[in-house]
Amino acid sequence: MSDPAQMRELDHTAPGPREKMLETELSKCREEVDMLRHRIARTDSELERRADDGLQQDSHQAVLQRLGGFFLGKRTMHTLAYERYSWRYYALMIPTIVCSATIAAITATVPDSALVVTILAAINTCLISILQLLGYQSLKTEHMKAAKMYGRLSDLREKAVNQLHLNRHAPAGAQDSHAMMSDFLRELEVKLADMAPALPAVPLGLQKEAEERVKATLKAREDWEHILAPPTGPRPPVRSGASGPPPRPPRPRSGVDRDMIEGAEAVFFREREDAARQEPAGPTRVVPETVWVAARGTPAADACAAPPSPPRVRPAASPRADPPAHV
């Protein structure tokens, strides 16, 4: 048989049921801690990915916004140049047509009009030479084509903005947006390279005027978007099946009003009982005036201010004699 000291030592070294339970709980806690750490790490990576996607989306939006302002400015410049050169072209071309028609009419109607015809022919030749020298017709055509080209590029930009907005709510929107922006910028670079040789020069004065007009347009667009923006505050509750404004809640009575009403009612009933004991019963009963003064403006006083009048008795109709029979 073993020694008792050795048995006590074995008892101390051997784990008991409580120690086993504690070790089990400790292992479970460690597993939960590891699971929480893994979940936190996964959440952090997801948040970082979403933040990167959001920054990428914001950068794409900023690029498209700058391109929109650039296209609008270029289109406005070429539109203003087209309007100016068109006005100059028509200002010189219409007198040329009038002079040609006048020369033909004078030659046919007035025989001795060589001097007048010569002067008109010289004026007509000068106008035609000025038109050919300045080239207003070709300039206005080139500026019109350039404005249309920038209009088509602006339409492509609007399409890219809509696609970017749709990709924002898609599961793989960041990758799709990045690929879409890469294709869009590559296509835009090719189109601008093809347009560059055919673009006419714009005068400096028209560039400043176009810049001011674009700033005013963008400011008006921002103001209009601010007006059309939905309200940010909480929306009032909508009652189903009801029309018109919501009913006003009843005004809560204060403690002073409640005490005054209760006191006035107590005074009224007490004085009415005293008057009923002192006065004989009759067709009419007098209510003390102090009650109306004390409880004026209260529901009790309003209810008692106009006591019901006795029912009006209609007098019985007197019997009528039958009219005499006609013979």
Short mmCIF file of C-alpha atoms in Angstrom, two decimals:
data_model
loop_
_atom_site.label_atom_id
_atom_site.label_comp_id
_atom_site.label_asym_id
_atom_site.label_seq_id
_atom_site.Cartn_x
_atom_site.Cartn_y
_atom_site.Cartn_z
CA MET A 1 0.00 0.00 0.00
CA SER A 2 1.35 3.47 -0.85
CA ASP A 3 2.39 6.14 1.61
CA PRO A 4 -0.29 8.78 2.63
CA ALA A 5 2.09 11.67 1.77
CA GLN A 6 2.54 10.21 -1.70
CA MET A 7 -1.23 9.90 -2.03
CA ARG A 8 -1.65 13.56 -1.06
CA GLU A 9 0.95 14.55 -3.62
CA LEU A 10 -0.86 12.55 -6.28
CA ASP A 11 -4.13 14.20 -5.26
CA HIS A 12 -2.56 17.63 -5.72
CA THR A 13 -1.14 16.82 -9.16
CA ALA A 14 -4.16 15.00 -10.57
CA PRO A 15 -6.77 17.46 -11.97
CA GLY A 16 -10.14 17.37 -10.33
CA PRO A 17 -13.54 17.92 -11.93
CA ARG A 18 -13.46 21.64 -11.18
CA GLU A 19 -10.07 22.06 -12.83
CA LYS A 20 -11.30 20.13 -15.85
CA MET A 21 -14.34 22.37 -16.12
CA LEU A 22 -12.18 25.48 -15.84
CA GLU A 23 -9.84 24.20 -18.53
CA THR A 24 -12.80 23.49 -20.79
CA GLU A 25 -14.21 26.98 -20.24
CA LEU A 26 -10.77 28.49 -20.82
CA SER A 27 -10.37 26.63 -24.11
CA LYS A 28 -13.83 27.81 -25.22
CA CYS A 29 -12.93 31.39 -24.34
CA ARG A 30 -9.72 31.10 -26.33
CA GLU A 31 -11.64 29.80 -29.34
CA GLU A 32 -14.13 32.67 -29.08
CA VAL A 33 -11.30 35.19 -28.79
CA ASP A 34 -9.61 33.74 -31.87
CA MET A 35 -12.92 33.84 -33.73
CA LEU A 36 -13.47 37.47 -32.73
CA ARG A 37 -9.95 38.40 -33.83
CA HIS A 38 -10.51 36.74 -37.18
CA ARG A 39 -13.86 38.53 -37.56
CA ILE A 40 -12.32 41.89 -36.63
CA ALA A 41 -9.50 41.38 -39.12
CA ARG A 42 -11.98 40.46 -41.84
CA THR A 43 -14.14 43.48 -41.00
CA ASP A 44 -11.11 45.79 -41.13
CA SER A 45 -10.10 44.44 -44.51
CA GLU A 46 -13.67 44.86 -45.78
CA LEU A 47 -13.81 48.44 -44.50
CA GLU A 48 -10.47 49.21 -46.12
CA ARG A 49 -11.66 47.73 -49.39
CA ARG A 50 -14.87 49.74 -49.25
CA ALA A 51 -12.92 52.88 -48.42
CA ASP A 52 -10.61 52.28 -51.38
CA ASP A 53 -13.63 51.64 -53.61
CA GLY A 54 -15.28 54.81 -52.34
CA LEU A 55 -12.15 56.87 -52.98
CA GLN A 56 -11.87 55.35 -56.42
CA GLN A 57 -15.51 56.13 -57.16
CA ASP A 58 -15.03 59.70 -55.91
CA SER A 59 -11.93 60.13 -58.07
CA HIS A 60 -13.84 58.87 -61.12
CA GLN A 61 -16.68 61.26 -60.33
CA ALA A 62 -14.24 64.16 -59.99
CA VAL A 63 -12.61 63.32 -63.35
CA LEU A 64 -15.98 63.18 -65.09
CA GLN A 65 -17.05 66.44 -63.48
CA ARG A 66 -13.91 68.21 -64.74
CA LEU A 67 -14.42 66.76 -68.19
CA GLY A 68 -17.99 68.05 -68.16
CA GLY A 69 -16.80 71.59 -67.43
CA PHE A 70 -14.09 71.31 -70.09
CA PHE A 71 -16.50 70.10 -72.78
CA LEU A 72 -19.05 72.75 -71.85
CA GLY A 73 -16.43 75.51 -72.10
CA LYS A 74 -15.13 74.34 -75.48
CA ARG A 75 -18.62 73.93 -76.88
CA THR A 76 -19.61 77.39 -75.67
CA MET A 77 -16.50 78.97 -77.23
CA HIS A 78 -17.10 77.43 -80.64
CA THR A 79 -20.80 78.28 -80.47
CA LEU A 80 -20.01 81.94 -79.79
CA ALA A 81 -17.45 81.96 -82.61
CA TYR A 82 -20.01 80.42 -84.96
CA GLU A 83 -22.56 83.09 -84.02
CA ARG A 84 -20.04 85.92 -84.54
CA TYR A 85 -18.74 84.71 -87.90
CA SER A 86 -22.27 83.90 -89.08
CA TRP A 87 -23.39 87.43 -88.29
CA ARG A 88 -20.40 88.92 -90.16
CA TYR A 89 -20.89 86.61 -93.12
CA TYR A 90 -24.57 87.49 -93.49
CA ALA A 91 -23.81 91.20 -92.93
CA LEU A 92 -21.56 91.15 -96.01
CA MET A 93 -23.41 88.57 -98.10
CA ILE A 94 -26.86 90.19 -98.00
CA PRO A 95 -25.64 93.55 -99.42
CA THR A 96 -23.85 91.63 -102.17
CA ILE A 97 -27.09 89.96 -103.19
CA VAL A 98 -28.93 93.29 -103.05
CA CYS A 99 -26.28 95.00 -105.20
CA SER A 100 -26.38 92.24 -107.81
CA ALA A 101 -30.17 92.43 -108.05
CA THR A 102 -30.09 96.24 -108.21
CA ILE A 103 -27.52 96.25 -111.02
CA ALA A 104 -29.65 93.90 -113.07
CA ALA A 105 -32.80 95.96 -112.47
CA ILE A 106 -31.16 99.30 -113.33
CA THR A 107 -29.54 97.92 -116.47
CA ALA A 108 -32.88 96.65 -117.71
CA THR A 109 -35.00 99.71 -116.85
CA VAL A 110 -32.69 102.72 -117.23
CA PRO A 111 -30.76 102.85 -120.53
CA ASP A 112 -28.39 105.73 -119.67
CA SER A 113 -27.20 104.50 -116.25
CA ALA A 114 -23.64 103.44 -116.90
CA LEU A 115 -22.23 105.46 -114.00
CA VAL A 116 -24.66 104.04 -111.42
CA VAL A 117 -24.15 100.50 -112.67
CA THR A 118 -20.38 100.92 -112.51
CA ILE A 119 -20.49 102.20 -108.92
CA LEU A 120 -22.77 99.37 -107.79
CA ALA A 121 -20.62 96.80 -109.57
CA ALA A 122 -17.50 98.16 -107.82
CA ILE A 123 -19.23 97.94 -104.42
CA ASN A 124 -20.38 94.42 -105.16
CA THR A 125 -16.87 93.39 -106.18
CA CYS A 126 -15.43 94.83 -102.96
CA LEU A 127 -17.92 92.94 -100.81
CA ILE A 128 -17.26 89.66 -102.60
CA SER A 129 -13.49 90.17 -102.28
CA ILE A 130 -13.78 90.87 -98.55
CA LEU A 131 -15.84 87.70 -98.07
CA GLN A 132 -13.29 85.63 -99.96
CA LEU A 133 -10.39 87.20 -98.08
CA LEU A 134 -11.75 86.78 -94.56
CA GLY A 135 -13.27 83.37 -95.18
CA TYR A 136 -16.23 83.85 -92.85
CA GLN A 137 -18.21 81.08 -94.50
CA SER A 138 -15.57 78.41 -93.90
CA LEU A 139 -14.86 79.70 -90.38
CA LYS A 140 -18.48 79.52 -89.31
CA THR A 141 -18.79 76.01 -90.75
CA GLU A 142 -15.66 74.81 -88.93
CA HIS A 143 -16.80 76.26 -85.61
CA MET A 144 -20.23 74.69 -86.03
CA LYS A 145 -18.63 71.28 -86.63
CA ALA A 146 -16.34 71.71 -83.62
CA ALA A 147 -19.30 72.61 -81.37
CA LYS A 148 -21.13 69.49 -82.55
CA MET A 149 -18.06 67.33 -81.87
CA TYR A 150 -17.77 68.59 -78.32
CA GLY A 151 -21.50 68.05 -77.93
CA ARG A 152 -21.06 64.38 -78.85
CA LEU A 153 -18.18 64.09 -76.38
CA SER A 154 -20.41 65.63 -73.72
CA ASP A 155 -23.04 62.99 -74.49
CA LEU A 156 -20.41 60.26 -74.03
CA ARG A 157 -19.46 61.81 -70.73
CA GLU A 158 -23.11 61.79 -69.56
CA LYS A 159 -23.32 58.12 -70.51
CA ALA A 160 -20.20 57.39 -68.43
CA VAL A 161 -21.69 59.27 -65.46
CA ASN A 162 -24.87 57.20 -65.61
CA GLN A 163 -22.89 53.96 -65.88
CA LEU A 164 -20.74 54.97 -62.92
CA HIS A 165 -23.88 55.66 -60.88
CA LEU A 166 -25.26 52.22 -61.75
CA ASN A 167 -21.97 50.49 -60.87
CA ARG A 168 -21.96 52.16 -57.46
CA HIS A 169 -24.81 49.86 -56.33
CA ALA A 170 -23.46 46.69 -57.97
CA PRO A 171 -21.54 43.98 -56.03
CA ALA A 172 -18.46 44.28 -58.26
CA GLY A 173 -19.01 47.95 -59.00
CA ALA A 174 -15.46 49.10 -58.26
CA GLN A 175 -13.86 46.76 -60.81
CA ASP A 176 -16.54 47.53 -63.41
CA SER A 177 -16.17 51.27 -62.85
CA HIS A 178 -12.39 51.08 -63.19
CA ALA A 179 -12.64 49.12 -66.44
CA MET A 180 -15.34 51.45 -67.76
CA MET A 181 -13.28 54.56 -66.96
CA SER A 182 -10.20 53.06 -68.61
CA ASP A 183 -12.13 52.34 -71.81
CA PHE A 184 -13.81 55.76 -71.73
CA LEU A 185 -10.54 57.67 -71.29
CA ARG A 186 -8.86 55.63 -74.01
CA GLU A 187 -11.72 56.31 -76.42
CA LEU A 188 -11.75 59.97 -75.46
CA GLU A 189 -8.02 60.29 -76.11
CA VAL A 190 -8.43 58.82 -79.60
CA LYS A 191 -11.33 61.14 -80.45
CA LEU A 192 -9.52 64.25 -79.22
CA ALA A 193 -6.43 63.30 -81.22
CA ASP A 194 -8.56 62.98 -84.36
CA MET A 195 -10.32 66.30 -83.68
CA ALA A 196 -7.20 68.35 -82.97
CA PRO A 197 -6.13 69.05 -86.61
CA ALA A 198 -9.64 70.18 -87.62
CA LEU A 199 -10.29 72.55 -84.70
CA PRO A 200 -10.25 76.26 -85.64
CA ALA A 201 -8.70 78.91 -83.41
CA VAL A 202 -10.97 80.94 -81.14
CA PRO A 203 -10.24 84.66 -80.53
CA LEU A 204 -9.13 85.65 -77.04
CA GLY A 205 -12.15 87.89 -76.45
CA LEU A 206 -14.51 85.02 -77.21
CA GLN A 207 -12.61 82.76 -74.83
CA LYS A 208 -13.11 85.20 -71.94
CA GLU A 209 -16.79 85.65 -72.81
CA ALA A 210 -17.27 81.88 -73.00
CA GLU A 211 -15.56 81.42 -69.62
CA GLU A 212 -17.91 83.92 -67.97
CA ARG A 213 -20.93 82.28 -69.58
CA VAL A 214 -19.84 78.81 -68.44
CA LYS A 215 -19.36 80.04 -64.86
CA ALA A 216 -22.87 81.53 -64.87
CA THR A 217 -24.30 78.30 -66.31
CA LEU A 218 -22.61 76.11 -63.70
CA LYS A 219 -23.72 78.45 -60.91
CA ALA A 220 -27.33 78.31 -62.13
CA ARG A 221 -27.12 74.51 -62.40
CA GLU A 222 -25.83 74.22 -58.81
CA ASP A 223 -28.61 76.51 -57.56
CA TRP A 224 -31.22 74.47 -59.43
CA GLU A 225 -29.87 71.18 -58.05
CA HIS A 226 -29.97 72.69 -54.56
CA ILE A 227 -33.61 73.65 -55.08
CA LEU A 228 -34.53 70.19 -56.38
CA ALA A 229 -32.61 68.38 -53.62
CA PRO A 230 -34.90 66.42 -51.25
CA PRO A 231 -35.24 67.72 -47.69
CA THR A 232 -32.77 66.30 -45.20
CA GLY A 233 -34.96 66.58 -42.10
CA PRO A 234 -37.38 63.95 -40.82
CA ARG A 235 -40.51 63.58 -42.88
CA PRO A 236 -43.90 63.95 -41.17
CA PRO A 237 -45.91 60.76 -40.75
CA VAL A 238 -48.43 60.08 -43.48
CA ARG A 239 -51.88 58.99 -42.41
CA SER A 240 -53.37 56.26 -44.54
CA GLY A 241 -56.76 57.02 -46.03
CA ALA A 242 -56.86 60.60 -44.77
CA SER A 243 -56.74 63.92 -46.60
CA GLY A 244 -55.95 67.37 -45.39
CA PRO A 245 -53.68 68.50 -42.57
CA PRO A 246 -53.32 66.27 -39.51
CA PRO A 247 -55.61 67.09 -36.59
CA ARG A 248 -54.24 69.28 -33.86
CA PRO A 249 -53.61 67.45 -30.58
CA PRO A 250 -55.73 68.55 -27.63
CA ARG A 251 -54.18 71.21 -25.45
CA PRO A 252 -53.13 69.68 -22.13
CA ARG A 253 -54.69 71.29 -19.10
CA SER A 254 -52.42 72.55 -16.39
CA GLY A 255 -52.84 71.74 -12.73
CA VAL A 256 -54.17 75.24 -12.00
CA ASP A 257 -56.99 74.89 -14.54
CA ARG A 258 -57.88 71.45 -13.25
CA ASP A 259 -58.02 72.67 -9.62
CA MET A 260 -60.11 75.71 -10.59
CA ILE A 261 -62.62 73.55 -12.47
CA GLU A 262 -62.93 71.07 -9.62
CA GLY A 263 -63.34 73.89 -7.06
CA ALA A 264 -65.99 75.64 -9.16
CA GLU A 265 -67.93 72.40 -9.59
CA ALA A 266 -67.80 71.74 -5.85
CA VAL A 267 -69.06 75.25 -5.07
CA PHE A 268 -71.79 74.93 -7.66
CA PHE A 269 -73.14 71.60 -6.36
CA ARG A 270 -72.90 72.66 -2.72
CA GLU A 271 -74.78 75.94 -3.25
CA ARG A 272 -77.37 74.16 -5.39
CA GLU A 273 -78.02 71.67 -2.61
CA ASP A 274 -78.32 74.51 -0.06
CA ALA A 275 -80.76 76.36 -2.28
CA ALA A 276 -82.79 73.18 -2.77
CA ARG A 277 -83.06 72.66 0.99
CA GLN A 278 -84.01 76.28 1.74
CA GLU A 279 -86.43 77.04 -1.08
CA PRO A 280 -89.66 75.20 -1.78
CA ALA A 281 -89.92 73.20 -4.91
CA GLY A 282 -91.32 75.22 -7.74
CA PRO A 283 -91.37 75.45 -11.47
CA THR A 284 -88.20 77.57 -11.50
CA ARG A 285 -84.99 77.36 -9.48
CA VAL A 286 -82.53 80.21 -9.00
CA VAL A 287 -78.84 79.37 -9.32
CA PRO A 288 -76.47 81.63 -7.33
CA GLU A 289 -74.53 84.07 -9.49
CA THR A 290 -71.27 83.42 -7.61
CA VAL A 291 -71.06 80.07 -9.32
CA TRP A 292 -71.04 81.67 -12.79
CA VAL A 293 -68.45 84.22 -11.74
CA ALA A 294 -66.14 81.59 -10.20
CA ALA A 295 -66.42 79.07 -13.00
CA ARG A 296 -66.70 81.39 -15.99
CA GLY A 297 -64.93 80.01 -19.06
CA THR A 298 -64.83 76.41 -17.77
CA PRO A 299 -66.63 73.39 -19.21
CA ALA A 300 -68.82 73.17 -16.12
CA ALA A 301 -69.88 76.81 -16.41
CA ASP A 302 -70.47 76.46 -20.13
CA ALA A 303 -72.68 73.48 -19.47
CA CYS A 304 -74.66 75.31 -16.77
CA ALA A 305 -74.70 78.80 -18.28
CA ALA A 306 -77.84 78.11 -20.28
CA PRO A 307 -80.14 75.83 -18.24
CA PRO A 308 -82.62 73.94 -20.35
CA SER A 309 -85.87 75.79 -20.77
CA PRO A 310 -89.08 73.97 -19.88
CA PRO A 311 -90.78 72.27 -22.78
CA ARG A 312 -93.17 74.52 -24.62
CA VAL A 313 -96.74 73.28 -24.29
CA ARG A 314 -98.81 73.77 -27.34
CA PRO A 315 -102.40 74.76 -26.52
CA ALA A 316 -105.03 72.29 -27.53
CA ALA A 317 -106.93 73.20 -30.61
CA SER A 318 -110.51 74.34 -29.99
CA PRO A 319 -113.15 72.21 -31.64
CA ARG A 320 -114.52 73.74 -34.79
CA ALA A 321 -118.09 73.61 -35.76
CA ASP A 322 -118.78 71.88 -38.97
CA PRO A 323 -119.73 74.24 -41.76
CA PRO A 324 -123.35 74.19 -42.76
CA ALA A 325 -124.19 71.99 -45.60
CA HIS A 326 -125.06 73.70 -48.82
CA VAL A 327 -128.48 73.10 -50.08
#
